[in-house]
Short mmCIF file of C-alpha atoms in Angstrom, two decimals:
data_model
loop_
_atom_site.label_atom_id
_atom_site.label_comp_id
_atom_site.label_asym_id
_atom_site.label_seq_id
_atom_site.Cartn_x
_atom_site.Cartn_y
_atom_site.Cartn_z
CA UNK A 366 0.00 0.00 0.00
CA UNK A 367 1.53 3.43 -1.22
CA UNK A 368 1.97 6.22 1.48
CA UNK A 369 -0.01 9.17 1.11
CA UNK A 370 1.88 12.20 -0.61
CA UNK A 371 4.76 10.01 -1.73
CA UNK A 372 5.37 11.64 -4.89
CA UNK A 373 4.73 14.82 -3.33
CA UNK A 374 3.36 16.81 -7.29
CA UNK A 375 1.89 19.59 -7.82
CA UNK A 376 -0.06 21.42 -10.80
CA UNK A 377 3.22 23.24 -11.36
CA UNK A 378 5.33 19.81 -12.43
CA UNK A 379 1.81 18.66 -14.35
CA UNK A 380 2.54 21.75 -16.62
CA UNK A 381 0.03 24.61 -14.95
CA UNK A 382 1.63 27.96 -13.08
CA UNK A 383 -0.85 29.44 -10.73
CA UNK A 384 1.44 32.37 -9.75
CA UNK A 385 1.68 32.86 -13.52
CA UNK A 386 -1.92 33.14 -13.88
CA UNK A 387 -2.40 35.41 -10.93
CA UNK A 388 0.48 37.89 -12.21
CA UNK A 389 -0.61 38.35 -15.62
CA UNK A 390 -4.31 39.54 -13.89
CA UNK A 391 -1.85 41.87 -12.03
CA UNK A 392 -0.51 43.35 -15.38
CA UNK A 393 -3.84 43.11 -17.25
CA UNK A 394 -5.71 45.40 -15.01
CA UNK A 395 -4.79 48.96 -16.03
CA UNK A 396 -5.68 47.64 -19.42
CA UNK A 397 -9.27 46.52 -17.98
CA UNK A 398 -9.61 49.40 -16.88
CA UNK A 399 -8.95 51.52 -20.42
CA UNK A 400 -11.92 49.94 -21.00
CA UNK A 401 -14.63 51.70 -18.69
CA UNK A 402 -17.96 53.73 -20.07
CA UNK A 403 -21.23 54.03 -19.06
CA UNK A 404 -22.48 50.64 -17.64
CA UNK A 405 -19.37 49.27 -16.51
CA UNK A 406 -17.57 50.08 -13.99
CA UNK A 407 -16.26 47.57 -11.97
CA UNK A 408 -13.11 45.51 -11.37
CA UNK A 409 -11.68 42.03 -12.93
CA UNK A 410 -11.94 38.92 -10.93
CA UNK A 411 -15.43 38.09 -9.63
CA UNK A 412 -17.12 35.14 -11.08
CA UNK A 413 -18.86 37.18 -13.94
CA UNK A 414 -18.86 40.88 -15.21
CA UNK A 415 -21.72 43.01 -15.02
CA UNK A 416 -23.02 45.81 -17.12
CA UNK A 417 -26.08 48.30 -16.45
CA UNK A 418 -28.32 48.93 -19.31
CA UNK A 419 -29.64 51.82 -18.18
CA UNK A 420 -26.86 53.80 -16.81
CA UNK A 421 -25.62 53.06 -21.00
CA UNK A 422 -28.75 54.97 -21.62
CA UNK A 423 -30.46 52.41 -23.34
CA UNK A 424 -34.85 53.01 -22.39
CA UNK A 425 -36.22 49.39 -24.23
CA UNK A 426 -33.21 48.03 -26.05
CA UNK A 427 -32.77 44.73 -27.57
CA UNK A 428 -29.44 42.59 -27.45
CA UNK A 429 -27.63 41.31 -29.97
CA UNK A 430 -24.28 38.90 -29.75
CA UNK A 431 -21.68 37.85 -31.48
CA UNK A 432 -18.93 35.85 -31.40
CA UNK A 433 -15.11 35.11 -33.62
CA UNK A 434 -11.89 34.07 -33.58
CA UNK A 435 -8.68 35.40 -34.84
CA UNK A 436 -7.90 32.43 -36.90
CA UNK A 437 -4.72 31.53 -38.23
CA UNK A 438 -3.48 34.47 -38.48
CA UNK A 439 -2.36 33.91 -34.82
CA UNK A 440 0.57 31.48 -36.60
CA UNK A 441 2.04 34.44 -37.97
CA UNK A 442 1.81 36.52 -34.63
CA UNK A 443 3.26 33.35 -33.21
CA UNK A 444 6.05 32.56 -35.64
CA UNK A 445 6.76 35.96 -35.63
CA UNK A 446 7.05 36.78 -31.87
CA UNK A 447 4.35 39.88 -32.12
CA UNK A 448 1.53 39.63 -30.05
CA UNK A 449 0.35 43.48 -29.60
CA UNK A 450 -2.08 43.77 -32.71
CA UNK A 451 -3.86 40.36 -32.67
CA UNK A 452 -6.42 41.41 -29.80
CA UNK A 453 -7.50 44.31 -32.08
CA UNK A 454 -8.56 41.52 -34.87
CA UNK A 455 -10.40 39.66 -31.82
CA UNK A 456 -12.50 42.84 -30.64
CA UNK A 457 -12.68 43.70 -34.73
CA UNK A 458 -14.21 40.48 -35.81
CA UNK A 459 -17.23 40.41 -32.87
CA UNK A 460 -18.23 44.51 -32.82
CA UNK A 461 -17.89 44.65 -36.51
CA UNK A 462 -20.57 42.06 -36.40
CA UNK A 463 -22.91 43.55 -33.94
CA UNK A 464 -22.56 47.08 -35.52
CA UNK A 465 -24.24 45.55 -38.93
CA UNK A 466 -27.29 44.96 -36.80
CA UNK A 467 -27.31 48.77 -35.66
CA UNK A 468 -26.08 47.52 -32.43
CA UNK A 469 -23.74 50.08 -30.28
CA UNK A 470 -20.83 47.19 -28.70
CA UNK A 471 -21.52 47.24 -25.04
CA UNK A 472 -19.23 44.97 -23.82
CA UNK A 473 -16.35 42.27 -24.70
CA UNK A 474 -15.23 39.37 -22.61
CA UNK A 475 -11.80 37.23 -24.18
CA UNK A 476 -10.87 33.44 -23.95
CA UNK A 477 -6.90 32.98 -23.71
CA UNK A 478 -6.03 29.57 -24.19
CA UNK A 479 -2.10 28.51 -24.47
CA UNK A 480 -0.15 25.39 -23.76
CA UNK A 481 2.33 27.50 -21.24
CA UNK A 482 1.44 30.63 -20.24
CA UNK A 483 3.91 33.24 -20.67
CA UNK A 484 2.55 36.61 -18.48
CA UNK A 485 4.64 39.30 -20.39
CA UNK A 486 2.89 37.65 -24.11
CA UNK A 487 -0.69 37.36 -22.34
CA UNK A 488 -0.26 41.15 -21.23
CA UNK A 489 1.01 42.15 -24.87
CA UNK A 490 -2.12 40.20 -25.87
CA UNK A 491 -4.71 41.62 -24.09
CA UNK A 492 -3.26 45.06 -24.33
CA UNK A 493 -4.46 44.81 -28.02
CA UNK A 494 -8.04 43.41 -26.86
CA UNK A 495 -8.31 46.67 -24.41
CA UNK A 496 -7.02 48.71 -27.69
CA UNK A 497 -9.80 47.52 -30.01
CA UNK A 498 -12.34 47.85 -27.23
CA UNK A 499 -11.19 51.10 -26.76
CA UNK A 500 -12.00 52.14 -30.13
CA UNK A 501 -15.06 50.52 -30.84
CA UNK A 502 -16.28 52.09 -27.08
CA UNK A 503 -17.01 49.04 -25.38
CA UNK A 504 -16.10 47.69 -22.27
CA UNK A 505 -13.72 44.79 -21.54
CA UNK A 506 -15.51 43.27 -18.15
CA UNK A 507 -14.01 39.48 -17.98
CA UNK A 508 -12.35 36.73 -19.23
CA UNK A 509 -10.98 33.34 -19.24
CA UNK A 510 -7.13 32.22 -19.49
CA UNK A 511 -6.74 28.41 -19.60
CA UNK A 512 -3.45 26.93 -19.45
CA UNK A 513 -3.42 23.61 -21.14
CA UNK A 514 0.31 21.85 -21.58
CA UNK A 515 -0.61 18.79 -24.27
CA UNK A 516 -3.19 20.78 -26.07
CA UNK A 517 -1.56 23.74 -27.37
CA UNK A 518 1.98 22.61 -28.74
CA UNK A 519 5.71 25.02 -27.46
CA UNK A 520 4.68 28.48 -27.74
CA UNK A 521 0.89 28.45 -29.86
CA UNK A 522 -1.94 29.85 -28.38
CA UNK A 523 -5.68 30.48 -29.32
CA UNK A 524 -8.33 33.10 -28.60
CA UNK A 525 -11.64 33.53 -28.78
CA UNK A 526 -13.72 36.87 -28.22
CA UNK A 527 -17.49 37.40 -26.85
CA UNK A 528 -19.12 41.02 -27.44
CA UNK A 529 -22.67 42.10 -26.79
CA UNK A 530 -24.16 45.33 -28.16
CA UNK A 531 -27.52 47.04 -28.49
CA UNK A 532 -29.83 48.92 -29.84
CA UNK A 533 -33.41 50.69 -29.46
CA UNK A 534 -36.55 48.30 -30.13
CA UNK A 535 -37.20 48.85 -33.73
CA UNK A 536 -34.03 50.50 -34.68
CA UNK A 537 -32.31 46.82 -35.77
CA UNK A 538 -30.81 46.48 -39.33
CA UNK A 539 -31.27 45.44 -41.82
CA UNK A 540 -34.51 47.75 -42.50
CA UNK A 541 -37.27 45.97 -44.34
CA UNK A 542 -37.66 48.54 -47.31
CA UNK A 543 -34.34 47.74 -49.58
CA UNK A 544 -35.39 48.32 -53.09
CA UNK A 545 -33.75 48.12 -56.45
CA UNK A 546 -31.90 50.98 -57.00
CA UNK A 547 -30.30 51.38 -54.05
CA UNK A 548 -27.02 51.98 -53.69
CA UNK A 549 -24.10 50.05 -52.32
CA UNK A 550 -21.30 51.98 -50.83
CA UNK A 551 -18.05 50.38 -50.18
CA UNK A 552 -15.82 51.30 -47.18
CA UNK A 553 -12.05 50.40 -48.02
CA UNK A 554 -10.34 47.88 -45.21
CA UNK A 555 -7.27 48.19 -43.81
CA UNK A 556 -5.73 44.97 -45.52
CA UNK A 557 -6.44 41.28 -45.21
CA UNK A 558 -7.95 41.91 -41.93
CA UNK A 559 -8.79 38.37 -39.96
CA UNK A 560 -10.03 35.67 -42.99
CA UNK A 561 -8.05 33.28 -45.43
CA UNK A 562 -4.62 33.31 -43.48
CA UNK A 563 -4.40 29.54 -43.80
CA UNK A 564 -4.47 30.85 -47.75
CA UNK A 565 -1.95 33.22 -46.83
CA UNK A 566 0.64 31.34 -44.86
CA UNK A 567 0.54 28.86 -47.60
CA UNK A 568 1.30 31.58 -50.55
CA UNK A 569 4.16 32.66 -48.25
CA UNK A 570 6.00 29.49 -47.90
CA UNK A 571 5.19 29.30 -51.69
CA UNK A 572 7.02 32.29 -51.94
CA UNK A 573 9.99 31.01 -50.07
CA UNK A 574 10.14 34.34 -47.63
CA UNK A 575 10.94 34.40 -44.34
CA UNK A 576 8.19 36.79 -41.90
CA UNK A 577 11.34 38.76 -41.49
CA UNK A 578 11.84 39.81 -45.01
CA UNK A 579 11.34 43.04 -46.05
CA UNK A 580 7.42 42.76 -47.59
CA UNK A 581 7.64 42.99 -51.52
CA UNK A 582 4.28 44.76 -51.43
CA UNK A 583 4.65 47.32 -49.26
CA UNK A 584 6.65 49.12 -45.86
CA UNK A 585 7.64 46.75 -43.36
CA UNK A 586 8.44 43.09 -43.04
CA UNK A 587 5.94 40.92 -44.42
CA UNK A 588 4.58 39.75 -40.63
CA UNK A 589 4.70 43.43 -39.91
CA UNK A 590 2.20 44.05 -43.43
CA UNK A 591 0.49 40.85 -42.86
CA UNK A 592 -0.34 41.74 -38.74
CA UNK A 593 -2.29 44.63 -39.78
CA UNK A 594 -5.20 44.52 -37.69
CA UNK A 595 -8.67 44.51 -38.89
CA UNK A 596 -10.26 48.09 -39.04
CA UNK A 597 -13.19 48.40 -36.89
CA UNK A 598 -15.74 50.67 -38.39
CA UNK A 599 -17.98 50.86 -35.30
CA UNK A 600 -17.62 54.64 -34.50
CA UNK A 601 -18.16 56.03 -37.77
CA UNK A 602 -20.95 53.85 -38.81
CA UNK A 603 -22.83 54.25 -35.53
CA UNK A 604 -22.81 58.19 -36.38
CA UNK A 605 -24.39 57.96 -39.76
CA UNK A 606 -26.82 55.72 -38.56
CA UNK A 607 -27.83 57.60 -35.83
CA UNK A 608 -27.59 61.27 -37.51
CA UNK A 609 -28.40 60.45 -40.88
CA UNK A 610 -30.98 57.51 -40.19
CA UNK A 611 -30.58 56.61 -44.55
CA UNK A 612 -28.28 52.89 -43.87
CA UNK A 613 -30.80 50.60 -44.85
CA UNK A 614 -28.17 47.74 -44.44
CA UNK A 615 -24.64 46.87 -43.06
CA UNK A 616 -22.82 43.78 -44.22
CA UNK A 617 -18.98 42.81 -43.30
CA UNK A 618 -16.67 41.64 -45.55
CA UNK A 619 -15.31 38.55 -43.49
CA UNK A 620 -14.55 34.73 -44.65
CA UNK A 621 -16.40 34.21 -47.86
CA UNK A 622 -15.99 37.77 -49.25
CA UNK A 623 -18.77 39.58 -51.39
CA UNK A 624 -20.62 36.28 -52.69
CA UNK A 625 -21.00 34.92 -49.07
CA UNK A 626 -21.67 38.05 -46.94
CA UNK A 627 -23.87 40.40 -49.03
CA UNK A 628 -26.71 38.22 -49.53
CA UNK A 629 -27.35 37.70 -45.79
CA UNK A 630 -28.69 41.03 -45.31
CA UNK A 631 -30.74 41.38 -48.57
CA UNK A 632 -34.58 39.87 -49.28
CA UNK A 633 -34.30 36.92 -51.59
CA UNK A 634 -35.61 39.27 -54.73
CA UNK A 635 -32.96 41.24 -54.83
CA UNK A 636 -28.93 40.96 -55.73
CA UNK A 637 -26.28 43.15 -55.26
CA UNK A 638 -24.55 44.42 -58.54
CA UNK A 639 -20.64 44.67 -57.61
CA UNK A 640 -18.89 47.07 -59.66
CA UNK A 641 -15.39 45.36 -59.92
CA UNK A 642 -13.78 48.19 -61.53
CA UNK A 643 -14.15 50.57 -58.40
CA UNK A 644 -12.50 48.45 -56.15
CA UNK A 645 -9.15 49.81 -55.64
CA UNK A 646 -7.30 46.39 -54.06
CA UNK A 647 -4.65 47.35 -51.89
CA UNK A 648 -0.83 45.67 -52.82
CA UNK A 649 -1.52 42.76 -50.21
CA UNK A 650 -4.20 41.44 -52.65
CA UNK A 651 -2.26 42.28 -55.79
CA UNK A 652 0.94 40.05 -54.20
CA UNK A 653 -0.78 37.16 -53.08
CA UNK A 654 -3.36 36.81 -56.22
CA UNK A 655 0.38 36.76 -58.18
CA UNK A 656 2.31 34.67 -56.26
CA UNK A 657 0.26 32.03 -55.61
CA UNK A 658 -1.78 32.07 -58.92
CA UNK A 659 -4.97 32.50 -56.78
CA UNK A 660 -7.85 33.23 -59.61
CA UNK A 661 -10.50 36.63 -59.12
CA UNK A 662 -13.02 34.83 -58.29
CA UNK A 663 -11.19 32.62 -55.60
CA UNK A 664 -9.61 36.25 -54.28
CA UNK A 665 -13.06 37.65 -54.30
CA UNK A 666 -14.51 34.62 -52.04
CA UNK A 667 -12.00 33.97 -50.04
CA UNK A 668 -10.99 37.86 -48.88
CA UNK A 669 -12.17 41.29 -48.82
CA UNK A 670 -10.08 42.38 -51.86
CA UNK A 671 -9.69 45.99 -50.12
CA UNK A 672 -13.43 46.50 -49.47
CA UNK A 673 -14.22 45.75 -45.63
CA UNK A 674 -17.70 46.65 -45.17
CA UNK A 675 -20.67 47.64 -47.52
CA UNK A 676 -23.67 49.83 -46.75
CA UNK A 677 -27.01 49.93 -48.72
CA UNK A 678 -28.76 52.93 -49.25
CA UNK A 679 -30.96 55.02 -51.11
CA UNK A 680 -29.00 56.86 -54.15
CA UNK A 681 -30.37 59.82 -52.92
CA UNK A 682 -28.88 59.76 -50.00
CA UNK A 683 -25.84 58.30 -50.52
CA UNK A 684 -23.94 61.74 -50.79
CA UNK A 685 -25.24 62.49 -47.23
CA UNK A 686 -23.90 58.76 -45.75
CA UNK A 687 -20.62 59.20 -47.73
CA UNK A 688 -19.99 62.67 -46.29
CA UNK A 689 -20.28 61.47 -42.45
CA UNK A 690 -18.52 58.69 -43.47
CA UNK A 691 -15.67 60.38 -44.89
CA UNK A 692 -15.37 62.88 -42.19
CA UNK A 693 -15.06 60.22 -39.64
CA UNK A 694 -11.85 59.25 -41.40
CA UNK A 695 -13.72 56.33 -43.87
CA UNK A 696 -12.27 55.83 -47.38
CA UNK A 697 -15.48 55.31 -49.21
CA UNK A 698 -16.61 54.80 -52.74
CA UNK A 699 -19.96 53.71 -54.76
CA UNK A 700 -19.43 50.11 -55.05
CA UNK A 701 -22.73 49.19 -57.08
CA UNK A 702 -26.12 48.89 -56.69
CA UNK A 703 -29.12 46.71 -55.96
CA UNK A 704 -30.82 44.85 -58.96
CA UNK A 705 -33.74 42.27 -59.12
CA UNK A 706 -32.98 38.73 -58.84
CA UNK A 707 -34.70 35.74 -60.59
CA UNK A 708 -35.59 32.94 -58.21
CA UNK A 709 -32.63 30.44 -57.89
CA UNK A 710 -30.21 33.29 -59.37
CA UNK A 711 -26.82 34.41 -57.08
CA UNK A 712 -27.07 37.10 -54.68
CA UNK A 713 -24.16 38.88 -55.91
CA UNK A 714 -23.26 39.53 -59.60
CA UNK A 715 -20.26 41.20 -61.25
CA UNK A 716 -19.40 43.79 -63.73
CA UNK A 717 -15.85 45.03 -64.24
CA UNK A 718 -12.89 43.50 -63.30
CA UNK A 719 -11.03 43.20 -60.19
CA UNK A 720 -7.63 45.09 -60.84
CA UNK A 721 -4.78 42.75 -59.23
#
């Protein structure tokens, strides 16, 4: 019969640092508390974060959630050792999704998950996550950080991000009266943003460069290019909504590009007519259609080809949209226009052609 305690372990030697855990909550906190506005308040580390509807102002709102990933464009943060931007693409991905919906992003909680945690990285990390809160206005109030040694080979990690907006009773989008005619306004992205890395990181080794390199496409190295985060149009958009009142629909650009994303916000009668020849596609898009032989149409499903969010609106109004836009600091253009579909028919069609 074995004594008890003989081989005296301990979650330490089975892989799992408390003290590490506790420490980076330590150096996350000032970043928490970047976060603050109206409705939340309060500290990290209770059992679950809390957020007041009405001190946000909100009379009889309705909540909408969302949820993402970074995907694997966290193999180039890791590979590359830089860890600051990729919580921006986390916050990006969720409030970019609620603000579609007319939703104002209320709050964001974050799920760390790494196979040995390293506090200085998981500080870097959610300094970015506190970043894009920051600019989308919405509170970071909790989170989970799982160490898990035999899941998560050396240095890889994953994360996952949970944001829940609002918006008044009857003020959702999209609005029930898109008609054909309309037009579709594109709003330019800030590069490859979060979708069709697995793409990407296979064009790269096709292209024999290391992330080091100096990028052939534009300033940088190509991780520094290729870490751009994802632009998060929540601000702007939420001001011509709510001053203007003419955004009949929102869509984002994500996995799936124009053919997968556009549709889900328009009635099954009508398509979107995409103007290919507006589209100015940033040098990202231009390199990696070239180098890996990747054909329009697989660029145009697969990424945002330098568009990263479309809004729908009446052509008389679309001077009025463009202008709060643009003074918000939007690049955006007239991207097409809204046409009737025959049953069975796409949701998007083409003209033009994308310039790569």
């Amino acid at each position: 019969m074995s004594e008890p305690g003989k081989n005296g372990l301990t979650y330490s030697d089975a892989g799992v640092d408390i003290d590490a855990g506790n420490l980076l909550v330590d150096k996350i906190k000032p970043h928490v508390r970047s976060t603050r506005r109206p409705g939340a308040d309060g500290e990290i580390g209770g059992f679950g974060g809390l957020f007041d509807l009405k001190a946000a102002g909100f009379t009889d709102p309705v909540l909408v959630a969302a949820n993402d990933g970074v995907g694997t464009k966290l193999k180039i943060a890791i590979d590359a050792d830089k860890h600051d931007t990729v919580g921006i693409d986390l916050v990006a991905m969720c409030v970019n999704d609620l603000v579609v919906q007319g939703a104002e992003p209320l709050f964001f909680l974050d799920y760390f998950a790494t196979g040995k945690l390293d506090p200085d990285q998981g500080a870097s990390i959610v300094g970015g996550i506190a970043a894009g809160c920051r600019e989308a206005g919405c509170a970071l109030i909790g989170g989970e950080t799982a160490e898990m040694p035999g899941m998560y080979a050396g240095g890889d990690y994953d994360l996952a991000g949970f944001a829940v907006g609002a918006a008044e009773r009857g003020q959702l989008l999209p609005a029930g009266d898109i008609a054909e005619g309309d037009v579709i306004l594109g709003l330019a992205s800030s590069g490859v943003h979060s979708n069709g890395y697995s793409l990407v990181r296979k064009i790269v080794s096709l292209s024999g460069l290391a992330w080091d390199a100096p990028a052939p496409f534009g300033e940088g190295t190509l991780a520094d290019v290729l870490m751009t985060p994802t632009r998060i149009y929540v601000k702007p958009l939420l001001k011509a909504i709510r001053e203007t009142g003419k955004i009949k629909a929102l869509a984002h650009i994500t996995g799936g590009g124009f053919p997968e994303n556009i549709p889900r916000v328009l009635p099954k009668h009508l398509a979107a007519e995409i103007d290919l020849d507006a589209i100015k596609a940033p040098a990202v898009f231009s390199w990696l259609a070239k180098t890996g032989g990747v054909a329009a149409n697989e660029m145009l499903r697969t990424f945002n080809c330098g568009v990263g969010m479309i809004a729908v609106v009446k052509a008389e109004d679309a001077e009025t949209v463009t202008s709060v836009l643009t003074a918000e600091g939007e690049t955006v253009f007239a991207l097409g226009r809204m046409v009737a579909r025959a049953e069975g028919a796409a949701g998007t069609i083409y003209k033009g052609t994308l310039a790569l």
